[in-house]
PDB file of C-alpha atoms in Angstrom:
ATOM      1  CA  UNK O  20      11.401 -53.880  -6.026  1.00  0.00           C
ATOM      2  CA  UNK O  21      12.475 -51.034  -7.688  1.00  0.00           C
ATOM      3  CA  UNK O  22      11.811 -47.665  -6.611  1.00  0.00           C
ATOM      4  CA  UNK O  23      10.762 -44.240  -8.533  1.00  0.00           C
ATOM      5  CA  UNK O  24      11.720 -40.794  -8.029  1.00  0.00           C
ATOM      6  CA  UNK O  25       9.329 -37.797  -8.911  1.00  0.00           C
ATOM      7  CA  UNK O  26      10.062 -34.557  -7.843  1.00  0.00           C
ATOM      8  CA  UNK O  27       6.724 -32.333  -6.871  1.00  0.00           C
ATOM      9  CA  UNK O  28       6.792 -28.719  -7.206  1.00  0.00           C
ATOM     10  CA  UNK O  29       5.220 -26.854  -4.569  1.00  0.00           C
ATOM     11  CA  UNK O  30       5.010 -22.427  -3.846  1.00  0.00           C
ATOM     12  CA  UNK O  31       7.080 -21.391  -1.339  1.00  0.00           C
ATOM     13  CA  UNK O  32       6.756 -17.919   0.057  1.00  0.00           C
ATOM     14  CA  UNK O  33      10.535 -17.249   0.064  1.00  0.00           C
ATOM     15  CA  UNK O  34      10.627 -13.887   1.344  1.00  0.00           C
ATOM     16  CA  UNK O  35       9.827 -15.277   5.150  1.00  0.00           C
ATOM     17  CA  UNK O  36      13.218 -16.226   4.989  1.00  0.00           C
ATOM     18  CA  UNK O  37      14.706 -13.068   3.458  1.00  0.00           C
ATOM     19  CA  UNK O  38      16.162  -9.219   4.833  1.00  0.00           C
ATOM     20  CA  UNK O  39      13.616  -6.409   4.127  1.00  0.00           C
ATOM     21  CA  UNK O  40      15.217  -2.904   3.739  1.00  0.00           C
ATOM     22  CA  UNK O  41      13.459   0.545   2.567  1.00  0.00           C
ATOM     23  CA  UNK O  42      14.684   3.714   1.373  1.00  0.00           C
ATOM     24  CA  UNK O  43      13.408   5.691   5.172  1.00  0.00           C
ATOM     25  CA  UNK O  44      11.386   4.739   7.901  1.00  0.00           C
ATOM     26  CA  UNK O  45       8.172   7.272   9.013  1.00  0.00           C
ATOM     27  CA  UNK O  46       8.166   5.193  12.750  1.00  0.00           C
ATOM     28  CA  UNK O  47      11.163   3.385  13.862  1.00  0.00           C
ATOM     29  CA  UNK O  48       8.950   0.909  15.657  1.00  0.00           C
ATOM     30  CA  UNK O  49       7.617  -0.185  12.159  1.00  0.00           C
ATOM     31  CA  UNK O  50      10.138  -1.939  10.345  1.00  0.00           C
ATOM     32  CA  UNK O  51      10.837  -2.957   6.766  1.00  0.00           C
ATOM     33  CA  UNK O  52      10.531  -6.728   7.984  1.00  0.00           C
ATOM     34  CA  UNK O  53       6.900  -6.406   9.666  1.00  0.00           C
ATOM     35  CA  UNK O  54       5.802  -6.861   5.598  1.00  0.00           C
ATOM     36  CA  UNK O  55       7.128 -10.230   5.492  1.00  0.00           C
ATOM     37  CA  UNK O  56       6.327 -11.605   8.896  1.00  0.00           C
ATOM     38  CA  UNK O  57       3.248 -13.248   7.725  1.00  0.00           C
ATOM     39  CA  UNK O  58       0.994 -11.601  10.284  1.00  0.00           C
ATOM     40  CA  UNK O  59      -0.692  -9.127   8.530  1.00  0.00           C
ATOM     41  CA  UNK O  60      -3.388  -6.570   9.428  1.00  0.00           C
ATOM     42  CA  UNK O  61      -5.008  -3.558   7.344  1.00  0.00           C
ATOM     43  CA  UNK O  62      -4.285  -0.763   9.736  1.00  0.00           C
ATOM     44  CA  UNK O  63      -1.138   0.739   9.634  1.00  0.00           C
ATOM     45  CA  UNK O  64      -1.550   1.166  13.758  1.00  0.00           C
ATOM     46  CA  UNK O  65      -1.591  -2.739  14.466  1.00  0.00           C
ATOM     47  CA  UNK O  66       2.350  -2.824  13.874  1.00  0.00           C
ATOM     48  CA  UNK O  67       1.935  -5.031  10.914  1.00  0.00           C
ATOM     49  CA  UNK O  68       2.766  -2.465   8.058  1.00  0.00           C
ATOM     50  CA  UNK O  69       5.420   0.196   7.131  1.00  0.00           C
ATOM     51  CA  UNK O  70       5.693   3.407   6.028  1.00  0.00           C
ATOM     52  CA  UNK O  71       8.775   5.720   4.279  1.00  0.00           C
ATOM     53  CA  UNK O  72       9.211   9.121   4.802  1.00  0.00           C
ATOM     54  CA  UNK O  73       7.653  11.444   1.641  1.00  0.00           C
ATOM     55  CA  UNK O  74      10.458  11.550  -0.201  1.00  0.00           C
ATOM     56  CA  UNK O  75      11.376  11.491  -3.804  1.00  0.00           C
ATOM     57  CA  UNK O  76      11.201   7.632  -5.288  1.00  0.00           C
ATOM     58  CA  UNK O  77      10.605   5.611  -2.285  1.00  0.00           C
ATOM     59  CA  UNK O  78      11.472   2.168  -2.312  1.00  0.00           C
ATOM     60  CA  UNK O  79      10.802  -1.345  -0.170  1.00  0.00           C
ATOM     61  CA  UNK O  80      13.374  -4.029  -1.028  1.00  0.00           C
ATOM     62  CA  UNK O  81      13.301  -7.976  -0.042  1.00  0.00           C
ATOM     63  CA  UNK O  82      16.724  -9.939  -0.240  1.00  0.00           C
ATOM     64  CA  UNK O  83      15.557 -13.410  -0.479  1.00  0.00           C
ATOM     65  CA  UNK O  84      19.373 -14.340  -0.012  1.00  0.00           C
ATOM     66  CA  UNK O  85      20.170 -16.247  -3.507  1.00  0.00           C
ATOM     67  CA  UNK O  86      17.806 -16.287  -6.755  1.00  0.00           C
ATOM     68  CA  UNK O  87      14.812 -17.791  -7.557  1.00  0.00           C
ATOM     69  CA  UNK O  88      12.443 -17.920  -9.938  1.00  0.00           C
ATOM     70  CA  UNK O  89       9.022 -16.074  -9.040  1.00  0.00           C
ATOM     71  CA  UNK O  90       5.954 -16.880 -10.066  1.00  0.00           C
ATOM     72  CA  UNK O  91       3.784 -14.528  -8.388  1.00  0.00           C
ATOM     73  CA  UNK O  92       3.808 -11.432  -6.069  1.00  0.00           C
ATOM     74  CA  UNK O  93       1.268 -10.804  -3.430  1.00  0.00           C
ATOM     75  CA  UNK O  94       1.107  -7.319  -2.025  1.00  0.00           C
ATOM     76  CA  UNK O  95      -1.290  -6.542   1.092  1.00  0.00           C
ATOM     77  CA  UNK O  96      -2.126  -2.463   1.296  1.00  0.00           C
ATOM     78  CA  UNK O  97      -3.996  -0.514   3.741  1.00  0.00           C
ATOM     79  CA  UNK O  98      -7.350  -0.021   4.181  1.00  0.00           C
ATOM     80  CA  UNK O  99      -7.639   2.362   7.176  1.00  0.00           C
ATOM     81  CA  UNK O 100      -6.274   5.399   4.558  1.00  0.00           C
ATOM     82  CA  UNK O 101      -3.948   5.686   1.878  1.00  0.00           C
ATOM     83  CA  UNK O 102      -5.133   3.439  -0.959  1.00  0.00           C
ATOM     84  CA  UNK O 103      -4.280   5.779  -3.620  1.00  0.00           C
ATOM     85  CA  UNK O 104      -0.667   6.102  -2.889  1.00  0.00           C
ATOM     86  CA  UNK O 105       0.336   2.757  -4.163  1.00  0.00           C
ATOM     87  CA  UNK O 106      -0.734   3.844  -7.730  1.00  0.00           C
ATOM     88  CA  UNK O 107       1.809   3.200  -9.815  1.00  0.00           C
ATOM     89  CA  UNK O 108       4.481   1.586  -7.938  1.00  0.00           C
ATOM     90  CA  UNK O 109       6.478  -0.489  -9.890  1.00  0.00           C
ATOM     91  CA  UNK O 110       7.550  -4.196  -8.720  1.00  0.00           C
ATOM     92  CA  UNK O 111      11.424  -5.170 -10.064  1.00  0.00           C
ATOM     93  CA  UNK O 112      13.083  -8.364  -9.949  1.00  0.00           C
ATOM     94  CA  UNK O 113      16.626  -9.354 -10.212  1.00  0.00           C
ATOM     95  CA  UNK O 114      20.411  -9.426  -9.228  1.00  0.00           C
ATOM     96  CA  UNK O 115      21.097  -6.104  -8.762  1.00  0.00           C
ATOM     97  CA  UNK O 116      21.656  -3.581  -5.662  1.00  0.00           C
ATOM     98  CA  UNK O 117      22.410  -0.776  -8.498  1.00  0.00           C
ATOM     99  CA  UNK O 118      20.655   1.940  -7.452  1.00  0.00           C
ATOM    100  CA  UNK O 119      19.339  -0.058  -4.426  1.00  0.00           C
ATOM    101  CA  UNK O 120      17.968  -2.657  -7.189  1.00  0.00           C
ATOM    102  CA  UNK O 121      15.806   0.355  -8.702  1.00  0.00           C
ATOM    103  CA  UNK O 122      17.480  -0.408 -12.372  1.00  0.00           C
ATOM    104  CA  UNK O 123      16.220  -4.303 -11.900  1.00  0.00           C
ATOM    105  CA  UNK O 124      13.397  -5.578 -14.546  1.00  0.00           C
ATOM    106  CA  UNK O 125      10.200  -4.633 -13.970  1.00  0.00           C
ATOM    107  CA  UNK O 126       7.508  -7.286 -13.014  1.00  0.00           C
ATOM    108  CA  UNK O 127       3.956  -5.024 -12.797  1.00  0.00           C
ATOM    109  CA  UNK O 128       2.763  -1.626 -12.500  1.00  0.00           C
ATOM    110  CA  UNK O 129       0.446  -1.305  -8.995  1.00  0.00           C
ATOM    111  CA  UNK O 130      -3.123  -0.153 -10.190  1.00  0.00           C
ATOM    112  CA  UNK O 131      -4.834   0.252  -6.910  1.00  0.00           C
ATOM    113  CA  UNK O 132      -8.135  -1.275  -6.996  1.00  0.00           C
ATOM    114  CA  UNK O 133     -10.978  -1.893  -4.004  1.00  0.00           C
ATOM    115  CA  UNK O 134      -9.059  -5.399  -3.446  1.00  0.00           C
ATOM    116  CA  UNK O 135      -6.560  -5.379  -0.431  1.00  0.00           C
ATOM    117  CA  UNK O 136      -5.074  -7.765  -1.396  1.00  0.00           C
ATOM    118  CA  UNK O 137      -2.963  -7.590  -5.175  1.00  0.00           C
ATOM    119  CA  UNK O 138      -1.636 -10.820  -6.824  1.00  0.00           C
ATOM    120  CA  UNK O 139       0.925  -9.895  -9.749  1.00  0.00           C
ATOM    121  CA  UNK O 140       2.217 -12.906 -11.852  1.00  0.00           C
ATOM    122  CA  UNK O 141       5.882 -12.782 -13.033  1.00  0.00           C
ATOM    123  CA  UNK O 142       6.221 -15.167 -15.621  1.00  0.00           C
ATOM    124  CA  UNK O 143       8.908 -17.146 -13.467  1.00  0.00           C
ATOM    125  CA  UNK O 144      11.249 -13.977 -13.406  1.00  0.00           C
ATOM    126  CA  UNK O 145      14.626 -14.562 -11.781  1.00  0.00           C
ATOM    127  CA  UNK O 146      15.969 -12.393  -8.917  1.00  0.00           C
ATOM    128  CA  UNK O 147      17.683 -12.503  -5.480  1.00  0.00           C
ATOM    129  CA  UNK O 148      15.890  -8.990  -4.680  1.00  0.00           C
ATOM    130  CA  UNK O 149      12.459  -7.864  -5.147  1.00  0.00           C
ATOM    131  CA  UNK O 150      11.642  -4.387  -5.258  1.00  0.00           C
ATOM    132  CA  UNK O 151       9.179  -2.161  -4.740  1.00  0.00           C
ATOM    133  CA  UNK O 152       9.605   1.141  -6.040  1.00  0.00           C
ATOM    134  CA  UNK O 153       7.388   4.255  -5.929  1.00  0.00           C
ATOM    135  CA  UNK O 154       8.582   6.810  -8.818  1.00  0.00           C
ATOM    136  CA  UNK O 155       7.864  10.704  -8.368  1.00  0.00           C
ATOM    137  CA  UNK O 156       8.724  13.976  -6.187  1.00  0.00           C
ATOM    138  CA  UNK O 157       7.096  14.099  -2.274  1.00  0.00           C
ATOM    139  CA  UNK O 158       5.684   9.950  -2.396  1.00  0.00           C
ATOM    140  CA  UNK O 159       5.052   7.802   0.646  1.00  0.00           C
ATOM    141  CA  UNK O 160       5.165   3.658   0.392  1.00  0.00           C
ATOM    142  CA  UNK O 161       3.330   1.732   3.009  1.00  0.00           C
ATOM    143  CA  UNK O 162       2.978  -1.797   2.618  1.00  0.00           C
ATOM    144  CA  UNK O 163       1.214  -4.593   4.976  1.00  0.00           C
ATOM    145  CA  UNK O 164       2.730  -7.434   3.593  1.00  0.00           C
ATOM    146  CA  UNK O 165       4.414  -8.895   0.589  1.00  0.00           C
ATOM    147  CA  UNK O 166       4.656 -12.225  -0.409  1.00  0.00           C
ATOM    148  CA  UNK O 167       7.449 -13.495  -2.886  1.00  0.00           C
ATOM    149  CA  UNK O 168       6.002 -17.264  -4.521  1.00  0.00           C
ATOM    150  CA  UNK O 169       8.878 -19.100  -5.663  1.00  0.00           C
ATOM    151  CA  UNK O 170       8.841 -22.475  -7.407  1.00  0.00           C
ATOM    152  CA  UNK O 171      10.658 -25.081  -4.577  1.00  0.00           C
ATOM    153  CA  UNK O 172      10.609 -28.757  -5.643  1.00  0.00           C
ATOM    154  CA  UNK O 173      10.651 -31.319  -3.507  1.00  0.00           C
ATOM    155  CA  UNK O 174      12.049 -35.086  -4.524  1.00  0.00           C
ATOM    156  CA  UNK O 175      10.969 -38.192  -2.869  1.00  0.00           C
ATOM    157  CA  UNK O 176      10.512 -41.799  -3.128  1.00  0.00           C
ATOM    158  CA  UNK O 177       7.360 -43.321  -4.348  1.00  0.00           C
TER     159      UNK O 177
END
């Protein structure tokens, strides 16, 4: 008997296995990496979310550790306070650490809305980094969780 191959593709959340870095750090206790542990609450004081200092262009970056093509971006904000801040932070994808990945393609524009939870859809954009950047004088990111959905395929035997 002969035997087929098919290869299935599945979304994989590749940023669980990636490095998180941001441009500052408002509580030392409250890592860049909390937003890609995949325990996730709302409120900032559960130790699930992070903060930068205000600063000029803040930024939240995700080394997934080698390319991929993404499909879709989940970002999980607070709802204790804050909401508005996220407005207009910019999502980039790509190869880049020029300008701590800043210069990278962008993906979406954040439009804060009275969802939590955002899904942005990157038209299979490739990138080893995603990046979160948050353009303008005295800004604060905070972040509960991101999620980076990555075409993974899987072959097998039928």
């Amino acid at each position: 008997m002969e035997r087929s191959w098919k290869i299935i593709f599945t979304w994989a959340n590749v940023a669980l296995s990636g490095v998180a870095a941001q441009s500052s750090l408002w509580n030392p206790l409250y890592l860049p990496s909390l937003v890609i542990d995949v325990f996730f609450f709302f409120f900032y004081g559960y130790k699930s979310c992070t903060s930068t200092l205000i600063e000029d262009d803040p930024w939240w970056r995700v080394d997934m550790l080698e390319p991929y093509d993404i499909s879709t971006i989940v970002i999980i904000r607070r709802t204790d306070c804050c909401a508005s801040e996220l407005n207009g932070a910019e999502i980039r994808i790509g190869d880049s650490l020029e300008n701590n990945g800043t210069n990278n393609p962008r993906c979406a524009i954040i439009t804060v809305t009275s969802n939590a939870v955002m899904n942005f859809h990157c038209s299979q954009m490739r990138g080893r980094y995603v990046i979160i950047l948050l353009p303008g004088s005295n800004r604060r990111l905070q972040l509960c969780e991101v999620k980076v959905y990555a075409a993974s395929n899987i072959t097998g035997a039928d």
